[in-house]
Coordinates of C-alpha atoms in Angstrom, one line a residue:
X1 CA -19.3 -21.9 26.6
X2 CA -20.8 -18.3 27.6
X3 CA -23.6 -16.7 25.7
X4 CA -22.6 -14.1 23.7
X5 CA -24.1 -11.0 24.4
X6 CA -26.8 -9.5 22.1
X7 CA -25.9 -6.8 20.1
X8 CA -27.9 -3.6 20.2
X9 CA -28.8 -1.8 17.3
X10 CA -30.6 1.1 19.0
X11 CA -28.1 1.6 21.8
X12 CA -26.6 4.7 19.9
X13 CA -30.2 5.9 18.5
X14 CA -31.3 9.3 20.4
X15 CA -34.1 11.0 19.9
X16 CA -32.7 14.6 21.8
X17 CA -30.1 14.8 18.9
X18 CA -32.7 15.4 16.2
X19 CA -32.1 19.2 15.4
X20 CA -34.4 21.9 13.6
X21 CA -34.2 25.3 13.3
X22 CA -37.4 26.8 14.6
X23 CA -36.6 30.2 14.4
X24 CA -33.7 31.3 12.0
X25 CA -32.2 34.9 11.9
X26 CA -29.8 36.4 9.1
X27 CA -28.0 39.8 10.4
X28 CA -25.7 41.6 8.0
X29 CA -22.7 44.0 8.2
X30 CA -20.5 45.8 6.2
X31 CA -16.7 44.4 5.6
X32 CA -15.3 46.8 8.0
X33 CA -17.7 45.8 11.0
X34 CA -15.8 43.6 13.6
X35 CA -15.9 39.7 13.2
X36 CA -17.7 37.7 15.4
X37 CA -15.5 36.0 17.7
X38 CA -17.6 34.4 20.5
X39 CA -21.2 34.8 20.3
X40 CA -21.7 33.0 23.6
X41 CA -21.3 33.6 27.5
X42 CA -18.6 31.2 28.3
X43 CA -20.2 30.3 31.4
X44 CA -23.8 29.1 30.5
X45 CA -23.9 29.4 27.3
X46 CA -26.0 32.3 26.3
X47 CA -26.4 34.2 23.0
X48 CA -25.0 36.8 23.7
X49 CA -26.2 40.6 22.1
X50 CA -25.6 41.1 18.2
X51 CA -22.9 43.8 17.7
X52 CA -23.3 47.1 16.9
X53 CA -23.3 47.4 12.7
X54 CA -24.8 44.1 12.3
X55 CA -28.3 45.1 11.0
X56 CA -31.1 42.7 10.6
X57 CA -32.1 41.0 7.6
X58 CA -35.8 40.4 9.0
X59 CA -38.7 37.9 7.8
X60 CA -37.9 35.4 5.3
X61 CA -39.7 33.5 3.4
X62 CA -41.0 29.6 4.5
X63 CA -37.7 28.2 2.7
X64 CA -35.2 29.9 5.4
X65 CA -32.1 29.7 4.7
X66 CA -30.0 27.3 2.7
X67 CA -26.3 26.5 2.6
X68 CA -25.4 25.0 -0.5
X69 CA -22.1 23.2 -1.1
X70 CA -20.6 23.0 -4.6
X71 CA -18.2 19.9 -4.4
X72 CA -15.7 19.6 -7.3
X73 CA -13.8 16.5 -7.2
X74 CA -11.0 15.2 -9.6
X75 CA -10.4 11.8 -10.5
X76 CA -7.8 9.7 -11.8
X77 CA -8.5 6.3 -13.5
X78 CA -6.9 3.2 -15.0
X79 CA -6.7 0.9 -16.9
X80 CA -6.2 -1.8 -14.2
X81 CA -9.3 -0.5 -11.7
X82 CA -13.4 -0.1 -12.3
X83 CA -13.2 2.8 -10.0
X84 CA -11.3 5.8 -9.6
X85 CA -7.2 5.2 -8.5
X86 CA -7.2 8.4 -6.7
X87 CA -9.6 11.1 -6.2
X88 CA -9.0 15.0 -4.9
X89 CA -10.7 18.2 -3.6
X90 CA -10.4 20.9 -6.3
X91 CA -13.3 23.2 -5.4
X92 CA -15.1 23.7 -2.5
X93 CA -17.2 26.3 -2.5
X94 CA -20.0 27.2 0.1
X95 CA -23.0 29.5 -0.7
X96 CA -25.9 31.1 1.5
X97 CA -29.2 31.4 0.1
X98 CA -32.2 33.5 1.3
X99 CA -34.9 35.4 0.4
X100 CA -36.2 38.3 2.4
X101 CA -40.0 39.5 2.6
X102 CA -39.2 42.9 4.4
X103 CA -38.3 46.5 3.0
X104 CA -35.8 47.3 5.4
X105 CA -32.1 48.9 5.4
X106 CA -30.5 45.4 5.0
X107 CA -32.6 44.0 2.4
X108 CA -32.3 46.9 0.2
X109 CA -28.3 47.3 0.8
X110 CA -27.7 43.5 0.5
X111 CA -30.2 43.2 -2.8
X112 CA -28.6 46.8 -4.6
X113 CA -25.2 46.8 -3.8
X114 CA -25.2 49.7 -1.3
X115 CA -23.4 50.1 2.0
X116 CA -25.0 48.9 5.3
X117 CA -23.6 52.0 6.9
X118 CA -22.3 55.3 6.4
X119 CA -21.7 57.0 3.3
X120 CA -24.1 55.8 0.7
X121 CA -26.2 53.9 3.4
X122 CA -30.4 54.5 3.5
X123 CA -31.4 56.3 5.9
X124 CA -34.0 55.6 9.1
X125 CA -37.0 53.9 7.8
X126 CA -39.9 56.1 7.7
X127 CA -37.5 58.8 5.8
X128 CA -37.5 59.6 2.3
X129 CA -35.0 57.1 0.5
X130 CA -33.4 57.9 -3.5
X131 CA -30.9 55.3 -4.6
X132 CA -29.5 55.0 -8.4
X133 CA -28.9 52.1 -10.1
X134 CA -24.8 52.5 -10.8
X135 CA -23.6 52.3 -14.3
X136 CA -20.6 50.5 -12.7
X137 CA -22.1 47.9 -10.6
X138 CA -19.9 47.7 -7.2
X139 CA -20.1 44.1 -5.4
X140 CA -18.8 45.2 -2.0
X141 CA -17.8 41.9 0.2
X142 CA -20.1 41.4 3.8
X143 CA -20.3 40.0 7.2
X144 CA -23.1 37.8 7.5
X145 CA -24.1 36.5 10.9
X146 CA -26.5 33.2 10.3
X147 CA -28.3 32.4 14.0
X148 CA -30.6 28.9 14.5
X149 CA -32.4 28.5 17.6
X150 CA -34.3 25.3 18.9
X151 CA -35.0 24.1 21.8
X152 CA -33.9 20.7 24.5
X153 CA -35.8 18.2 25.8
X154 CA -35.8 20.8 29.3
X155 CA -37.0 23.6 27.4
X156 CA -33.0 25.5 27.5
X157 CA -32.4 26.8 24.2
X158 CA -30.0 25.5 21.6
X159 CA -28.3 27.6 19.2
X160 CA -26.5 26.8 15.8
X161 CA -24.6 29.8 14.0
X162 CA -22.9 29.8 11.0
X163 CA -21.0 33.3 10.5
X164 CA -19.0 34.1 7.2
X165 CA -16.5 37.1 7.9
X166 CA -16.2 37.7 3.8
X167 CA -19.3 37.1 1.9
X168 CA -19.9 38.4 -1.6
X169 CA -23.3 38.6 -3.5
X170 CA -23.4 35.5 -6.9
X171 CA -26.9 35.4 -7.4
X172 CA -29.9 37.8 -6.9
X173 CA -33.3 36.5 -8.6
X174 CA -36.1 38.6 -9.5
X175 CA -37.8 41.5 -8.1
X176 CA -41.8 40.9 -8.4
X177 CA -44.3 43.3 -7.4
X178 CA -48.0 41.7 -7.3
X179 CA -50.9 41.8 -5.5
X180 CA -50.8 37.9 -5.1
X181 CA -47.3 38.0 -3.0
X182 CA -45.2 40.1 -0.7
X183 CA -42.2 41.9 -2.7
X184 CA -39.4 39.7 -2.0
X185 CA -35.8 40.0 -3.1
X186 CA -33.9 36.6 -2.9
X187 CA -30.2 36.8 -2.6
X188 CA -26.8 34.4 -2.6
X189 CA -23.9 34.6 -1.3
X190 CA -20.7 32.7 -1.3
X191 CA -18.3 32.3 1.6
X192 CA -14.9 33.6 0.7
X193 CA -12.1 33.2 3.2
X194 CA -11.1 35.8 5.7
X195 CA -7.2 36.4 5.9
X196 CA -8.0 37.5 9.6
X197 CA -9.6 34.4 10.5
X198 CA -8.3 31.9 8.7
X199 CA -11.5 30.8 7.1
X200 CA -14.3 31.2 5.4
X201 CA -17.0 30.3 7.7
X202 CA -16.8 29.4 11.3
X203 CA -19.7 27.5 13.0
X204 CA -20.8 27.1 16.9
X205 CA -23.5 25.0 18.4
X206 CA -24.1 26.3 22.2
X207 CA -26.6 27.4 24.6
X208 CA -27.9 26.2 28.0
X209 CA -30.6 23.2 26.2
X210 CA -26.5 21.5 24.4
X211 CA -25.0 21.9 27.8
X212 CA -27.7 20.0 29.7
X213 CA -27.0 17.0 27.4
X214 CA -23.8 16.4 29.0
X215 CA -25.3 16.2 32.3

């Protein structure tokens, strides 16, 4: 009779697959920029440049950036079962939360309602800006461009993005001005889905520190 082999319970433990996102980075662009449709150099993986119209949300605050996900799910019960007979999807709705710590064009246009460019959009910074607050609200829907970066065991960089072709504005919290803390203007968003693209968020995880893990 042959020894059964022991089983392993840290054969598919790996410490290289722990993820964080040192260094986060939130760009935004109107509705009519381009999509994204390959961030990445096909053949080594590089993050490739941010296109033109995406403008960048700068410096947020130690939270970063959060992706809630409001589940909704319907069940059906009976009288013959302690648990649910059947259970479906109704809602599922994704959100992106963040709250910026710069005065720039973005933070402004994404906390106000205004465009990101052209008509209506600020100006350079270090120009006089004048903006009104509308009796009639306008909600306009963005392209937001969500970038993680972290780094392999070798040092090559890894890269999660998240990018959400039709984003609207659902939440905005207060505006404080103090001495204590830097003005901040925290926003969310929820992902709507693009006719274009099929969806309403698309995600990628590349860069030369994922592709050494298959060597």
């Amino acid at each position: 009779m042959s020894t059964p082999v022991p089983v392993s319970l840290e054969s598919g433990l790996h410490t290289e697959y722990i993820r964080k996102q040192l260094v986060q980075a939130v760009f935004a662009a109107d509705i009519t920029a381009a999509a994204i449709a390959a961030p990445f150099d096909e053949e080594d993986g590089s993050l490739l440049a941010v296109p033109d119209g995406y403008l960048p949300v700068g410096y947020t605050t130690d939270d970063g950036i959060t992706f809630p996900s409001d589940l909704s799910i319907s069940d059906v019960t009976s009288s013959q079962a302690v648990e649910p007979t059947r259970s479906d999807i109704e809602s599922d709705i994704l959100s992106a939360s963040f709250a910026p710590q710069e005065t720039n064009n973005a933070t402004i246009a994404l906390y106000e309602g205004l465009p990101l460019a052209g008509a209506g959009a600020l100006p350079a910074i270090g120009t006089a800006w004048q903006w009104d607050r509308a009796s009639s609200p306008r909600n306009p829907f963005r392209r937001l461009l969500f970038i993680g970066l972290d780094y392999g065991d070798d040092g090559g960089e890894i890269y999660v993005v998240k990018f959400m072709p039709r984003a609207r504005l659902t939440n905005r919290e207060d505006e404080q001005w103090a001495r204590s803390t830097e003005t901040q203007r925290p926003v969310t968003f929820n992902a709507y889905r693009d006719s274009a693209l099929g969806t309403s968020c698309r995600n990628w995880v590349d860069g030369p520190g994922w592709r050494a893990l298959a060597a």
